[in-house]
Structure formats: C-alpha cells, structure tokens
mmCIF file of C-alpha atoms and ligand atoms in Angstrom:
data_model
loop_
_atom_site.group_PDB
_atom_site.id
_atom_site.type_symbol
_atom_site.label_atom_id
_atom_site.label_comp_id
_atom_site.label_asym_id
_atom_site.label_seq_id
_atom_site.Cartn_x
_atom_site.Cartn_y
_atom_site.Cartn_z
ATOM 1 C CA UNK A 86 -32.545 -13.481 13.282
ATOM 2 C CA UNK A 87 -29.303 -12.418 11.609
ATOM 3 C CA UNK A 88 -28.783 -9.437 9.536
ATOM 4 C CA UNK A 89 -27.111 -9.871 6.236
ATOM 5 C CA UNK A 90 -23.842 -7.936 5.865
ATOM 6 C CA UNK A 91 -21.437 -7.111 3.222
ATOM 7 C CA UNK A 92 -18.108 -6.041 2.489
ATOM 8 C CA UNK A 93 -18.395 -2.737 0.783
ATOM 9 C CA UNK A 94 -14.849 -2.356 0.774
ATOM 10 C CA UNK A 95 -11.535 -3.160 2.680
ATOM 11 C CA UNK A 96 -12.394 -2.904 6.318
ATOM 12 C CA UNK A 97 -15.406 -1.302 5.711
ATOM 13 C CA UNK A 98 -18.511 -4.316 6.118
ATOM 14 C CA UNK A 99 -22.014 -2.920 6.303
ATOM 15 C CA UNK A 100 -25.827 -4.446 6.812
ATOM 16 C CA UNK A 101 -27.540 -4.890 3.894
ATOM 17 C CA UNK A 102 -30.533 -3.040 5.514
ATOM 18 C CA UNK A 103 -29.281 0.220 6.541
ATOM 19 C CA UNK A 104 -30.681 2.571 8.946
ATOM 20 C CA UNK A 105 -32.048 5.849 6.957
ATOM 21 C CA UNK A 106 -31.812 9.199 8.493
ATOM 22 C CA UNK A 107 -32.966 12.075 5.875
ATOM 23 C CA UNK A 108 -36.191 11.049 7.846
ATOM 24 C CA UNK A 109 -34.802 13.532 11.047
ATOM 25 C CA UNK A 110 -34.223 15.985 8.567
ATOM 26 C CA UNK A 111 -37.903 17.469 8.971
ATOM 27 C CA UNK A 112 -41.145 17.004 6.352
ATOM 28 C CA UNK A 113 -41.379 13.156 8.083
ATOM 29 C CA UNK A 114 -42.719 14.321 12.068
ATOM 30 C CA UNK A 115 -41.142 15.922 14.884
ATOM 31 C CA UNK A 116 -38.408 14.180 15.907
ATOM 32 C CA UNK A 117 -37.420 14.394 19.771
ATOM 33 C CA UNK A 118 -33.381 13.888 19.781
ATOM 34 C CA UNK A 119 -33.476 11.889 23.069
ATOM 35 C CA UNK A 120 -36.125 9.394 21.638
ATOM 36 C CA UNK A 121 -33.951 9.811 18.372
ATOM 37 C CA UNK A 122 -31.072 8.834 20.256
ATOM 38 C CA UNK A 123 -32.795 6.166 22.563
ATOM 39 C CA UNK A 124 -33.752 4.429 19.241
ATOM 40 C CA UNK A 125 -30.928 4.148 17.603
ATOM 41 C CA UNK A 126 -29.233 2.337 20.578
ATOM 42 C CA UNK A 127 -31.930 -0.336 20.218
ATOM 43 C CA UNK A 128 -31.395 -0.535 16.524
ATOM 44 C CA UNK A 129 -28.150 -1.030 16.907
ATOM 45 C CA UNK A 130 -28.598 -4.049 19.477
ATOM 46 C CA UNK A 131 -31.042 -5.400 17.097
ATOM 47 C CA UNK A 132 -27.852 -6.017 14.887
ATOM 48 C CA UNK A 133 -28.640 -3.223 12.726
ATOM 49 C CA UNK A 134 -25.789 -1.070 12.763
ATOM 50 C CA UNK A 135 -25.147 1.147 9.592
ATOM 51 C CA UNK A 136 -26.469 4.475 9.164
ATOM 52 C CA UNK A 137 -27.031 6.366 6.196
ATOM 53 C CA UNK A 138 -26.751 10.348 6.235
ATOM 54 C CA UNK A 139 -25.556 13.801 5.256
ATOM 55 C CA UNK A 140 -24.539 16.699 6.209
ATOM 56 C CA UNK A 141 -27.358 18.310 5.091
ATOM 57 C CA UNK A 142 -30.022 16.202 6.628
ATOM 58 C CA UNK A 143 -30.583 18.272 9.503
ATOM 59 C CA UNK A 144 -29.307 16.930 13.197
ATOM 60 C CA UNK A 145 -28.313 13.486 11.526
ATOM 61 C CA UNK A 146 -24.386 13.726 12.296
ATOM 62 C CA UNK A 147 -24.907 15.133 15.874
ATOM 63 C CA UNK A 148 -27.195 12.525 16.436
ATOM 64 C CA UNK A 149 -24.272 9.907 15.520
ATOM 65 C CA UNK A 150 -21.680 11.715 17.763
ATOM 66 C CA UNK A 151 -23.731 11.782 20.508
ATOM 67 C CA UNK A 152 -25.367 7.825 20.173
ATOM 68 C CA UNK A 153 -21.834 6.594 19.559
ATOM 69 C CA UNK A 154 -20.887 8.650 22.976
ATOM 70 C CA UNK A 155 -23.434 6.681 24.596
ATOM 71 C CA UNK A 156 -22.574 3.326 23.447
ATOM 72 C CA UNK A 157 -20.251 1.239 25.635
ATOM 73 C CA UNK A 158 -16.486 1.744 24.516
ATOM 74 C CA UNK A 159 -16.059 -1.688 22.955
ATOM 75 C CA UNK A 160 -19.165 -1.660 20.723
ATOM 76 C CA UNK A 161 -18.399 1.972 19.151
ATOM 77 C CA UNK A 162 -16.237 0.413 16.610
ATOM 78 C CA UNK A 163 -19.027 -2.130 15.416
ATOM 79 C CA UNK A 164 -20.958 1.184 14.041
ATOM 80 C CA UNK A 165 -20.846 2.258 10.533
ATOM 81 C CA UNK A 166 -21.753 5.541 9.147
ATOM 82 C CA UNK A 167 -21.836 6.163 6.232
ATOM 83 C CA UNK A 168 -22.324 10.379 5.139
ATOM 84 C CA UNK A 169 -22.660 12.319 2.916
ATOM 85 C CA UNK A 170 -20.829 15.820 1.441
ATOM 86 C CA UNK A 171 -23.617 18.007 -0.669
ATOM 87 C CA UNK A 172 -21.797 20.974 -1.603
ATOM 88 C CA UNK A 173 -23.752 24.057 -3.453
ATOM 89 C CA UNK A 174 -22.078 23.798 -7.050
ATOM 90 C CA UNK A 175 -19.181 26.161 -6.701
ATOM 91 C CA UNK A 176 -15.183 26.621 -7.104
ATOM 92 C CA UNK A 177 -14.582 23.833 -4.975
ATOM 93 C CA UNK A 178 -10.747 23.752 -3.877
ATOM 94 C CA UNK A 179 -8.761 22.023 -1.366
ATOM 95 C CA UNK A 180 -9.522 23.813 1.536
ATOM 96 C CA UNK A 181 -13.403 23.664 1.190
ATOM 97 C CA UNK A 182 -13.242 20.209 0.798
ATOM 98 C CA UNK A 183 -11.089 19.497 4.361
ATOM 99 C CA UNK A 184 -12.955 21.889 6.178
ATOM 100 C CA UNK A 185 -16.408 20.313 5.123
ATOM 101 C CA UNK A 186 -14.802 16.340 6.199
ATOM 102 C CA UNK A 187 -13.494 17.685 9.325
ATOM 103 C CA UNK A 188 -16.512 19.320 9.908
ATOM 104 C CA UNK A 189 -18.417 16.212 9.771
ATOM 105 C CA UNK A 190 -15.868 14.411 11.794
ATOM 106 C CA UNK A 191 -16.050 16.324 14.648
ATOM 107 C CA UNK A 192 -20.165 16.248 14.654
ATOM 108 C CA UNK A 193 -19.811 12.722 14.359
ATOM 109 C CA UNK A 194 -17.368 12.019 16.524
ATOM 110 C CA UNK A 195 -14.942 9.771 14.199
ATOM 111 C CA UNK A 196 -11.487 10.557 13.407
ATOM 112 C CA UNK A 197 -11.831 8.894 10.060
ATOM 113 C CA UNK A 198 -15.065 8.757 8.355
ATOM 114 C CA UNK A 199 -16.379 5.549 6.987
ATOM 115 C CA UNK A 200 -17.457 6.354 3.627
ATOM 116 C CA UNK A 201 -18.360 9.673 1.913
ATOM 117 C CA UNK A 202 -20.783 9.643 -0.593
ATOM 118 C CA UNK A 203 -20.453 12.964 -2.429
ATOM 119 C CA UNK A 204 -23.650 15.063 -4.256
ATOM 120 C CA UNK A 205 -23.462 17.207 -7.099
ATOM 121 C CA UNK A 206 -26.058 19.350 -8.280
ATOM 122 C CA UNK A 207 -25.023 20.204 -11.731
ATOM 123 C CA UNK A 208 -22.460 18.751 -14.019
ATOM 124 C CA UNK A 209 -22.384 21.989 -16.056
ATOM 125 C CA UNK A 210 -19.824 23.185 -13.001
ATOM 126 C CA UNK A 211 -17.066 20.553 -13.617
ATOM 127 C CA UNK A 212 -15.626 21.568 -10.235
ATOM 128 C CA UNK A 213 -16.970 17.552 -8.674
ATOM 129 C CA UNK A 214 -13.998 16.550 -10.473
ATOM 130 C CA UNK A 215 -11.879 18.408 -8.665
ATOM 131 C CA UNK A 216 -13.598 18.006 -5.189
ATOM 132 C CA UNK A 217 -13.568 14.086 -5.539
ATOM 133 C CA UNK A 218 -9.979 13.931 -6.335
ATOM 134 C CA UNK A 219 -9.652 16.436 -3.013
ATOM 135 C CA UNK A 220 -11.847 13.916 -0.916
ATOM 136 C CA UNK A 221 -9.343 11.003 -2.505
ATOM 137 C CA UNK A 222 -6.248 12.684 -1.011
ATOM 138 C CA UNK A 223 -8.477 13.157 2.132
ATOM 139 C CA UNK A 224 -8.831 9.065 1.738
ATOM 140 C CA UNK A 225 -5.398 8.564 1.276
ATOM 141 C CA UNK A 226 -4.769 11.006 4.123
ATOM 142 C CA UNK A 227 -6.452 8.527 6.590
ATOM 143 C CA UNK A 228 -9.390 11.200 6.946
ATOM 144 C CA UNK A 229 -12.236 8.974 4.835
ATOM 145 C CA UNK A 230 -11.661 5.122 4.190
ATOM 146 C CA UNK A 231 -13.659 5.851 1.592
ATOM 147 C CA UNK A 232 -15.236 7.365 -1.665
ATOM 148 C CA UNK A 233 -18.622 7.064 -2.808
ATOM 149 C CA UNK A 234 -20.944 9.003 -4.616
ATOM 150 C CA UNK A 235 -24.585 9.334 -4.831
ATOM 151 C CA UNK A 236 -26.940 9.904 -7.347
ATOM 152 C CA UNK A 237 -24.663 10.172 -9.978
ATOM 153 C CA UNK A 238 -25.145 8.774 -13.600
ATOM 154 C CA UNK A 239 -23.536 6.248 -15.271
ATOM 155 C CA UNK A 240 -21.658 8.550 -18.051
ATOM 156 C CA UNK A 241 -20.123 10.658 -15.500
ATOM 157 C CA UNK A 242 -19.040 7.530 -13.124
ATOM 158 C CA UNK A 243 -17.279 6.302 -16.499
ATOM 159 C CA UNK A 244 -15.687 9.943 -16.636
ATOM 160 C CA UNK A 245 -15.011 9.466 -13.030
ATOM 161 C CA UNK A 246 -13.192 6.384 -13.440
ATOM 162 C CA UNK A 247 -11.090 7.618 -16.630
ATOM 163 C CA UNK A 248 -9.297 10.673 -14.438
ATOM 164 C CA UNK A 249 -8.673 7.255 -11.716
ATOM 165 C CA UNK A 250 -10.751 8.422 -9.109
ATOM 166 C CA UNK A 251 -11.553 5.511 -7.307
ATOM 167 C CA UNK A 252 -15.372 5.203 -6.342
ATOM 168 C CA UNK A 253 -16.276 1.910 -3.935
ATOM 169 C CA UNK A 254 -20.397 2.812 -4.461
ATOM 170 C CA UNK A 255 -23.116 4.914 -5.648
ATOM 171 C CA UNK A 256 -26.509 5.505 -3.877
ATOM 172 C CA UNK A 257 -29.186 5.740 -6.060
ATOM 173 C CA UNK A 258 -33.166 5.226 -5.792
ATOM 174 C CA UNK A 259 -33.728 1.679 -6.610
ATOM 175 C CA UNK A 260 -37.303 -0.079 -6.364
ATOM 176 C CA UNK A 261 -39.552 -2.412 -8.153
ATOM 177 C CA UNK A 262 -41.490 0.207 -9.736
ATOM 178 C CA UNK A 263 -38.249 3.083 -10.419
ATOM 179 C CA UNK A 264 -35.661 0.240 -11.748
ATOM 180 C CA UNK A 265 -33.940 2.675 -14.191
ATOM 181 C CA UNK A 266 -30.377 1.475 -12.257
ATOM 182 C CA UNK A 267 -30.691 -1.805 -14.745
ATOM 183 C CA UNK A 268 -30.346 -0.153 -18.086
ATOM 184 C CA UNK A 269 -26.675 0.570 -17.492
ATOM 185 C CA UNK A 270 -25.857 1.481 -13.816
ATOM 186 C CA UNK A 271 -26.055 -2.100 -12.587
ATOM 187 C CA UNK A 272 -23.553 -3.392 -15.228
ATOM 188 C CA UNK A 273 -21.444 -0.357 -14.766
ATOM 189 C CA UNK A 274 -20.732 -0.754 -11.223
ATOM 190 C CA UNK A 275 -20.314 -4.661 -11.725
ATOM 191 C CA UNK A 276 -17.673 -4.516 -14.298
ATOM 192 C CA UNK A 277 -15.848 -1.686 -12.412
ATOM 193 C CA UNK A 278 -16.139 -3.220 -8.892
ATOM 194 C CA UNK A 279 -18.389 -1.143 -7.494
ATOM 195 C CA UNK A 280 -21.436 -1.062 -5.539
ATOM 196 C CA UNK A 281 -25.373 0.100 -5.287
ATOM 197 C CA UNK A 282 -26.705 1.738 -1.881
ATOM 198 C CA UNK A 283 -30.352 2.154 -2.895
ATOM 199 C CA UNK A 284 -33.372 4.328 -1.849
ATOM 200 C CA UNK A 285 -36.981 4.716 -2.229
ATOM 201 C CA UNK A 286 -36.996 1.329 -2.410
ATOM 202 C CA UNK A 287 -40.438 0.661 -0.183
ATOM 203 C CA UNK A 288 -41.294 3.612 -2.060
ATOM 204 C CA UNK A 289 -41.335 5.735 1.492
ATOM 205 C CA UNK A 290 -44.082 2.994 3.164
ATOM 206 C CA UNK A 291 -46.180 3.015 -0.266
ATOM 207 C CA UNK A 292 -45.141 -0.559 -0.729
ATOM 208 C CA UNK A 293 -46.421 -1.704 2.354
ATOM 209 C CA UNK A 294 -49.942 -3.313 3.737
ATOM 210 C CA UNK A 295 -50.910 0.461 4.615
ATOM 211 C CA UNK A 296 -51.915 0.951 1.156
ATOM 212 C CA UNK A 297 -53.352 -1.917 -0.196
ATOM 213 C CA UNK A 298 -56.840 -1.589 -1.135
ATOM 214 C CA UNK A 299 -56.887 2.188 -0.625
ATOM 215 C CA UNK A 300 -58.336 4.885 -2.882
ATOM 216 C CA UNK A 301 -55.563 6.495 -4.508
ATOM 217 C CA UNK A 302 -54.403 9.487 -1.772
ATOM 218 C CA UNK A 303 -54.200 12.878 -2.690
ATOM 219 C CA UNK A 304 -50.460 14.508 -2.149
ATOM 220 C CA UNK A 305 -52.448 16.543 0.895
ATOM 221 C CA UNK A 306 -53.249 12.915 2.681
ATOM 222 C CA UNK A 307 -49.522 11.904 2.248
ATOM 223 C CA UNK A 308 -47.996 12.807 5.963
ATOM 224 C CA UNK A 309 -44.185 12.949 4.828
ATOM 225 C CA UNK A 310 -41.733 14.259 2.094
ATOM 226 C CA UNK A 311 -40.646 10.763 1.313
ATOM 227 C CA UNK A 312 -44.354 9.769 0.662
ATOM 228 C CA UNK A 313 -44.940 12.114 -1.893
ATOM 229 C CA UNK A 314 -41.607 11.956 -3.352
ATOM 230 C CA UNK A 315 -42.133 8.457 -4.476
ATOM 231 C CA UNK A 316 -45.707 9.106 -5.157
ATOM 232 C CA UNK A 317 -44.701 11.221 -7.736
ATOM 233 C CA UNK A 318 -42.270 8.328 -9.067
ATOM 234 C CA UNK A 319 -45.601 5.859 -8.712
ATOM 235 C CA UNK A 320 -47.663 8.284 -10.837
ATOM 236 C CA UNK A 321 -44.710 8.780 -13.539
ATOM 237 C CA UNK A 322 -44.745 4.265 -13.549
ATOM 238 C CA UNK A 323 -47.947 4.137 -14.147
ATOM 239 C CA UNK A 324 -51.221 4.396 -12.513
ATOM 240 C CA UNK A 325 -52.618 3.592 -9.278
ATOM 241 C CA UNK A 326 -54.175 0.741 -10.502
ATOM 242 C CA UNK A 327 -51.716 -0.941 -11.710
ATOM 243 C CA UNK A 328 -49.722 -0.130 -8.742
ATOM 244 C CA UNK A 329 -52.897 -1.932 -6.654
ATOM 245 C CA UNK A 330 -52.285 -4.815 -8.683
ATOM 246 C CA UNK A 331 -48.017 -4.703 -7.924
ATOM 247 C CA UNK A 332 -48.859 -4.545 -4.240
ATOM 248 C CA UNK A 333 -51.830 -7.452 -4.667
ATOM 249 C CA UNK A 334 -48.990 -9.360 -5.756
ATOM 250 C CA UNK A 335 -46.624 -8.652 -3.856
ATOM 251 C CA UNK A 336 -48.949 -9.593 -0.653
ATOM 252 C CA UNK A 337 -49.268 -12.835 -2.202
ATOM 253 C CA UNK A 338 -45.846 -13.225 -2.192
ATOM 254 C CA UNK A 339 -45.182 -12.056 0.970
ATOM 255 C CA UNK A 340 -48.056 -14.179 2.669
ATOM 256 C CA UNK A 341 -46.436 -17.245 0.585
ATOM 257 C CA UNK A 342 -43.168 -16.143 3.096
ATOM 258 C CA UNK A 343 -44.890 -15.504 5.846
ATOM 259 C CA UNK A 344 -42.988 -11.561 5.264
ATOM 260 C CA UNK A 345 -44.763 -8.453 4.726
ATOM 261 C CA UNK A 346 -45.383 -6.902 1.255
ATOM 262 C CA UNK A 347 -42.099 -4.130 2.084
ATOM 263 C CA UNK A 348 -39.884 -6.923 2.764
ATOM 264 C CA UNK A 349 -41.014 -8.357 -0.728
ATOM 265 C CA UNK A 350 -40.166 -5.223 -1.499
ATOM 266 C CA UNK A 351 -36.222 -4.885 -0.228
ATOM 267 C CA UNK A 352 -35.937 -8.733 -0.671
ATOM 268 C CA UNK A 353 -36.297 -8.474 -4.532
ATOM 269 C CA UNK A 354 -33.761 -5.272 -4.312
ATOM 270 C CA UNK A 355 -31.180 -7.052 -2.534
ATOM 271 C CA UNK A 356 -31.203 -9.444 -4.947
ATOM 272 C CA UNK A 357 -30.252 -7.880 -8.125
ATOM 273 C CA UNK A 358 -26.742 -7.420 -9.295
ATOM 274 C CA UNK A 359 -24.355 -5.307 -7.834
ATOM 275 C CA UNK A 360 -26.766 -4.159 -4.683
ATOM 276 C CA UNK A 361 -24.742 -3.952 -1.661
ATOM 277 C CA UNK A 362 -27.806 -2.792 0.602
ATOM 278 C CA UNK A 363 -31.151 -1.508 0.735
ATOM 279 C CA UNK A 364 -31.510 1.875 2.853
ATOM 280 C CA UNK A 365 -34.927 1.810 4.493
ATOM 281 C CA UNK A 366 -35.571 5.495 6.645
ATOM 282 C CA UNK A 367 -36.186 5.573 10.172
ATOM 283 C CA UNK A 368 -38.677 7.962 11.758
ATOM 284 C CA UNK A 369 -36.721 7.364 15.107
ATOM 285 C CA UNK A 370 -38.743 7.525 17.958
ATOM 286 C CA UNK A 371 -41.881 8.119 15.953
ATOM 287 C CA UNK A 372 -42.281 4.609 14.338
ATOM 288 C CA UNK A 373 -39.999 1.142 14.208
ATOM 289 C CA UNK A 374 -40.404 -1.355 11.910
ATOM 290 C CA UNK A 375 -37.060 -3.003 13.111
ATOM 291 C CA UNK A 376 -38.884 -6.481 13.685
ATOM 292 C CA UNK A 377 -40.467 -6.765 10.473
ATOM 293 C CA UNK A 378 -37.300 -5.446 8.285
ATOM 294 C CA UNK A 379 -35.547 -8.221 9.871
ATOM 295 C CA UNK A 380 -37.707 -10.762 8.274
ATOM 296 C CA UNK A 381 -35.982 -9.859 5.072
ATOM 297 C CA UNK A 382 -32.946 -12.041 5.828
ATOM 298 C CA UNK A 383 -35.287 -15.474 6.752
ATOM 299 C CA UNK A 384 -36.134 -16.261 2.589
ATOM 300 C CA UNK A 385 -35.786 -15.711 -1.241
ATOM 301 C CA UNK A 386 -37.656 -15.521 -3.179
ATOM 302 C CA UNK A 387 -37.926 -18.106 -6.222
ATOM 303 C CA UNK A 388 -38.665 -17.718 -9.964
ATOM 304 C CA UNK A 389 -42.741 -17.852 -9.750
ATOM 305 C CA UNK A 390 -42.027 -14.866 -7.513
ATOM 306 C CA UNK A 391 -40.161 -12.353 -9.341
ATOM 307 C CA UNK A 392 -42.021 -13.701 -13.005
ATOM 308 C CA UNK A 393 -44.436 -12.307 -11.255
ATOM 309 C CA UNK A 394 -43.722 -9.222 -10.144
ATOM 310 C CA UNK A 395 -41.574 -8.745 -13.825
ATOM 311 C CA UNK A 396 -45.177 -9.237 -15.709
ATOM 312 C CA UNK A 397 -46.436 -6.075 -13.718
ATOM 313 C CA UNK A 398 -43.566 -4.100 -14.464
ATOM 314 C CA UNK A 399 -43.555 -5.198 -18.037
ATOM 315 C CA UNK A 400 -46.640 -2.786 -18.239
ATOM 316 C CA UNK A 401 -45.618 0.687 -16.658
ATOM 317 C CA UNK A 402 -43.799 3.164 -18.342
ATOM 318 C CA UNK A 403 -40.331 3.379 -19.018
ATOM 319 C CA UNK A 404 -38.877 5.691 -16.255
ATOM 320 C CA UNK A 405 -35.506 5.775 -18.187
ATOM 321 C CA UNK A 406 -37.192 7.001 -21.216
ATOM 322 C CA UNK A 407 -38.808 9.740 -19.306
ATOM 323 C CA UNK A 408 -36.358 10.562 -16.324
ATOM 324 C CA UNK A 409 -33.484 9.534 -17.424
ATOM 325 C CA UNK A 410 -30.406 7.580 -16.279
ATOM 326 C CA UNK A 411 -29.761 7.407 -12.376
ATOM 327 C CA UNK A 412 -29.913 10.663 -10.627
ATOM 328 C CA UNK A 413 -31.350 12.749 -13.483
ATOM 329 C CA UNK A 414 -34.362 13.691 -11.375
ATOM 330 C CA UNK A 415 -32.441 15.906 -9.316
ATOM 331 C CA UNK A 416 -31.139 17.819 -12.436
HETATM 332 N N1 NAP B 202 -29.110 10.093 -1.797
HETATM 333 C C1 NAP B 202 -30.303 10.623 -1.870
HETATM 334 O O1 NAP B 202 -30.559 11.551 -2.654
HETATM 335 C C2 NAP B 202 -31.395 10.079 -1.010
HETATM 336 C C3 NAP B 202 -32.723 10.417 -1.278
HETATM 337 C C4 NAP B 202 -33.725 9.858 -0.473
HETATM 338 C C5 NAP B 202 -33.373 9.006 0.561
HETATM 339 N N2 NAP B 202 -32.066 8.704 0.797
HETATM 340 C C6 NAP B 202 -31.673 7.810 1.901
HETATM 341 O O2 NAP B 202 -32.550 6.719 1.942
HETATM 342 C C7 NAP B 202 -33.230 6.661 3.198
HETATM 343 C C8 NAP B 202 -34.595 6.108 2.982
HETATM 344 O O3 NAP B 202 -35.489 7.146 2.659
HETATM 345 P P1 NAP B 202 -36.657 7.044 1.623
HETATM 346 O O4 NAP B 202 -37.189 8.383 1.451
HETATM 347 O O5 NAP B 202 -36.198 6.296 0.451
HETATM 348 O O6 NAP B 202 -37.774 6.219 2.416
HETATM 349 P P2 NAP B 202 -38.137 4.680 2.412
HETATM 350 O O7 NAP B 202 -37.052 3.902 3.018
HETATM 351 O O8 NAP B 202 -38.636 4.270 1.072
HETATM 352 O O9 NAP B 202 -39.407 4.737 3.391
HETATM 353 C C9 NAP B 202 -39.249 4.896 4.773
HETATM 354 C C10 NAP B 202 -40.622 4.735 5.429
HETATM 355 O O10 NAP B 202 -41.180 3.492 5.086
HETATM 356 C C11 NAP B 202 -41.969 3.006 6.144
HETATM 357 N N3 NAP B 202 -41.485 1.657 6.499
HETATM 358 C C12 NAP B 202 -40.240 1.266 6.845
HETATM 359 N N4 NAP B 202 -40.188 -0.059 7.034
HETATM 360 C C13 NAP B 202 -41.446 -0.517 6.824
HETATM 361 C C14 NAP B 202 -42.045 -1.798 6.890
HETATM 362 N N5 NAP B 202 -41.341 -2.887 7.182
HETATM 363 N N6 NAP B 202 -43.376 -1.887 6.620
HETATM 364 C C15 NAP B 202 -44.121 -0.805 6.315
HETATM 365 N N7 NAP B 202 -43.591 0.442 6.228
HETATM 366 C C16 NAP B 202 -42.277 0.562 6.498
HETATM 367 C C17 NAP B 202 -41.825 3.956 7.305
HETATM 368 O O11 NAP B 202 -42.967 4.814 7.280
HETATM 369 P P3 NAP B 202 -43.697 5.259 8.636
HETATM 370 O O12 NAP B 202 -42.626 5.906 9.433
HETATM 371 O O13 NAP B 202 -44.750 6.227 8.153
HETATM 372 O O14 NAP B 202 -44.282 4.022 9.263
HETATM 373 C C18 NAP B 202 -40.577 4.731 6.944
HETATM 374 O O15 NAP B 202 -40.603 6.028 7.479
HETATM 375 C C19 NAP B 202 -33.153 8.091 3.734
HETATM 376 O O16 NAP B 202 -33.265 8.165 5.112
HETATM 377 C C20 NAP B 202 -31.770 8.479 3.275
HETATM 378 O O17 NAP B 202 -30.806 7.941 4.145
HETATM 379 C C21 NAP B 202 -31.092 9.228 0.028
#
C-alpha cells in the first residue's frame, strides 16, 4: 500500500497522514520512550514518515533526535518533522526567537528544521508579528526551510500576508463534524498558496467503530485529553444522537470500501480544498493503527458518499457561529 504524499513546499514533501505526537505529551497513557522510539522506527518503514510536534509537547523533539540517531544514515534524510514554536505571549525579540529554533534543533537533531509552525496565544500582544518576521530571517538564514503557523485565523493570516511574511501552511482542527476551516480559511489559503495541516479530525478515536452504538460516555469514561477535547466539540455540533447517526453512516460508507469508519473519516478530509494532510496522533507503543490508516490511500469516495454525510451535517449547529473562525477556541 502506498502512502499519499505532497509537496508542502520547495524541498519539503510530506505524507498526507502524518504521525501525531501531542499524544506523548501526557493525559493519553504512559508512554515508555524505548517502545516510543521502537514504534516510530516501524512507522517509518511502514512509509509513514512525517511527524507532527512542538516544543511544548513534552519528550516529542528528544524522541525525534534520538529515532533519527537510530535510523540507518541513508534513510535519516527521508524523515520529516515538522514542529512547532509556542511562545508565552511576551516581548518577543530576535534573540528569543534563535535561541528557541536552536533549541529545538539540537533536541532534534537537525541542523535546519523542516517547517515551524508558530502558536500565539493572544493577538492583543502584537509581538507574533514581530517573532514571525524573526523566524523568516531564521528561514532565510538556512535555520528553518520553513514558516507555518497553527491555529491562526483567517483575518490575521491576511494581516500576515500584508507585512509579506511568507506562510507555506496553517494547522488547524479540521473534521466532519468541526468544518469551520470552509467558511473562509479554505479559500484563504487557496488563493494565497497555502496549505491546511488538520487535527481532531477522527475526533481523537470518537469517529471510529469503538463508539458506534454506545451510550453517550461521560467525560470521566473518556481515557485521554484528546477524547474529551473533541467531545466537547461533538457536544457544541450537536447531540449524541445525531452524532450516532454521522457514524451509522459513515460505517456504511466505510463497509461499502471495505475501510473503517476513521478512514471515512480522514478520506473525506483529505479531500477538500487546500488540505495538504490529515494529522492522526499516535499513542506510540500503547496502540497502532498504522495498518488500518493506510487503507485511506486504496479509495474515494464518490458523490452518494459525501451527499450523505453533507445531509447530517446540514443539521448540527453552526460551530462558526458559536466558536468562531479557525483557532478561536484557544482564545
Ligand atoms: N496545533 C494544535 O493546537 C493541535 C491540537 C491538537 C492536536 N494537534 C496535532 O494533531 C495530532 C492528532 O491529535 P488529536 O488530538 O487531533 O487526535 P486524533 O488524531 O483525532 O485521535 C488520535 C486517536 O485516535 C485513535 N485512532 C487513530 N487511528 C485510528 C483508527 N484507524 N481507528 C480507530 N481509532 C484510531 C487512537 O486512539 P487510541 O490510541 O485510544 O486507540 C489515537 O490515539 C496531535 O498529536 C498533534 O500532533 C495539534
């Protein structure tokens, strides 16, 4: 089976299912670093080869230093890592900003990082500004190949743009049920040659077989932070009956495939405009669901498929209306 890939940017082509890792971060299990690091070698012979982190999320860029350290020499530059920089919302000047991307180089063990995606808190501080034209010099320094950014809205990726900042993605939660990134994001990132990384897109194992036919679970019998996170998102849609009937669906769909309801799930994601790749999390060493993500590349689905899955949506709520534009849930 072969994974999907895209270019994301100049010499920068990723899988469009990439490997997760807030889920070593804590709140999802204990994670054992030599399982961690055990597992990620055999994702990465399974073809899939792009990682998703931060600096904040716990051991995640040791954990790529030291699997890309144990990879033979010639397959260390088939990996691609993608990070993150999360600064608290302060004066944010040049130095911070090196000191944070050398930082991360030297945990992950890459003199030039593939792709920063870069966090802000609170656009009251109007210091990001400043910090993403820092991590462009960085980028022009040979430091980063490049700039991304992640949950950040589509007003303040226009503003972005208009100071000519150069931005090659944003990373934003994307999923049948939260699909707020097609009011203007989508469009946004099309027209300015950008692309979507998304999340919470199998809704943290929600959309999945596990909970079909269940009673609705109380946030005390969900085992993970991602779980309830998107629970939350799930209750805010609509209800969980109508989310019974979405995954109903969506098992037809998938048995129509011979897939599984979360590959439904990603497949439909990939497929919208201006999606570069879905982001599924890895519990590594605790679970693997390497075999059945990989179905996602063997079909498509057709029109009866997503007119179906469009009439559920047409009756949730509006998460737009009530969130607001990508990223606004942080803020
Ligand atoms: N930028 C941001 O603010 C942000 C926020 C959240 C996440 N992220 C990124 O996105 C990644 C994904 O995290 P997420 O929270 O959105 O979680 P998610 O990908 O929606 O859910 C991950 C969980 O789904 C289950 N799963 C995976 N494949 C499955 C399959 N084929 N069938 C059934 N279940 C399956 C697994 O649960 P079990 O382990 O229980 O089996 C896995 O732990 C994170 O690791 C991180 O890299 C970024």
């Amino acid at each position: 089976m072969s994974i999907e890939r895209f270019e994301l940017a100049a010499g920068l082509t990723i899988c469009r299912i990439l490997n997760g890792m807030w889920q070593v971060a804590g709140g999802h299990g204990r994670i054992n670093a030599n399982l961690a690091i055990q597992e990620m070698l055999k994702y990465h012979d399974a073809g899939f080869t792009t990682w998703d982190l931060a600096d904040i999320y716990g051991p995640a860029e040791d954990f790529i230093g030291e699997f890309r350290r144990k990879l033979p020499a010639q397959q260390t530059q088939n990996v691609q890592a993608l990070t993150k920089w999360v600064p608290d919302p302060q004066k944010i000047t040049r130095q911070i900003t090196q000191a944070s991307i050398e930082r991360s180089s030297r945990r992950m063990g890459s003199g030039t990082l593939d792709l920063v995606q870069f966090h802000w808190w609170d656009y009251n501080n109007p210091y990001y500004i400043d910090a993403l034209k820092y991590l462009s010099d960085l980028r022009d320094e040979g430091k980063i190949k490049h700039v991304g950014l992640t949950n950040f809205d589509t007003e303040r990726m226009l503003m972005i743009r208009d100071v000519g900042v150069r931005i090659v993605s944003n990373q934003i939660q994307y999923s049948i049920v939260d699909r707020r990134p097609e009011v203007k994001m989508a469009q946004f990132c099309k027209d300015n040659n950008a692309s979507l990384l998304t999340y919470g897109t199998i809704c943290g194992g929600l959309m999945s077989e596990r909970y079909l036919g269940r009673p609705e679970p109380a946030s005390s019998d969900l085992d993970t932070l991602s779980l309830r996170k998107y629970k939350r998102m799930i209750d805010a849609w609509g209800d969980w009956n109508l989310f019974q009937t979405l995954l109903s669906t969506l098992r037809n769909i998938a048995q129509k495939h011979g897939a599984s309801i979360a590959n439904v799930a990603t497949r439909y994601i990939l497929d919208r405009p201006a999606v570069a790749g879905v982001i599924i999390g890895a519990r590594l060493g605790i679970t693997d669901h390497r075999d059945d993500n990989a179905r996602v590349f063997t079909f498509r689905l057709d029109s009866d498929d997503t007119g179906s899955i469009d009439d559920i949506c047409s009756k949730s709520n509006n998460l737009y209306e009530s969130i607001g534009d990508c990223g606004d849930e942080y803020r």
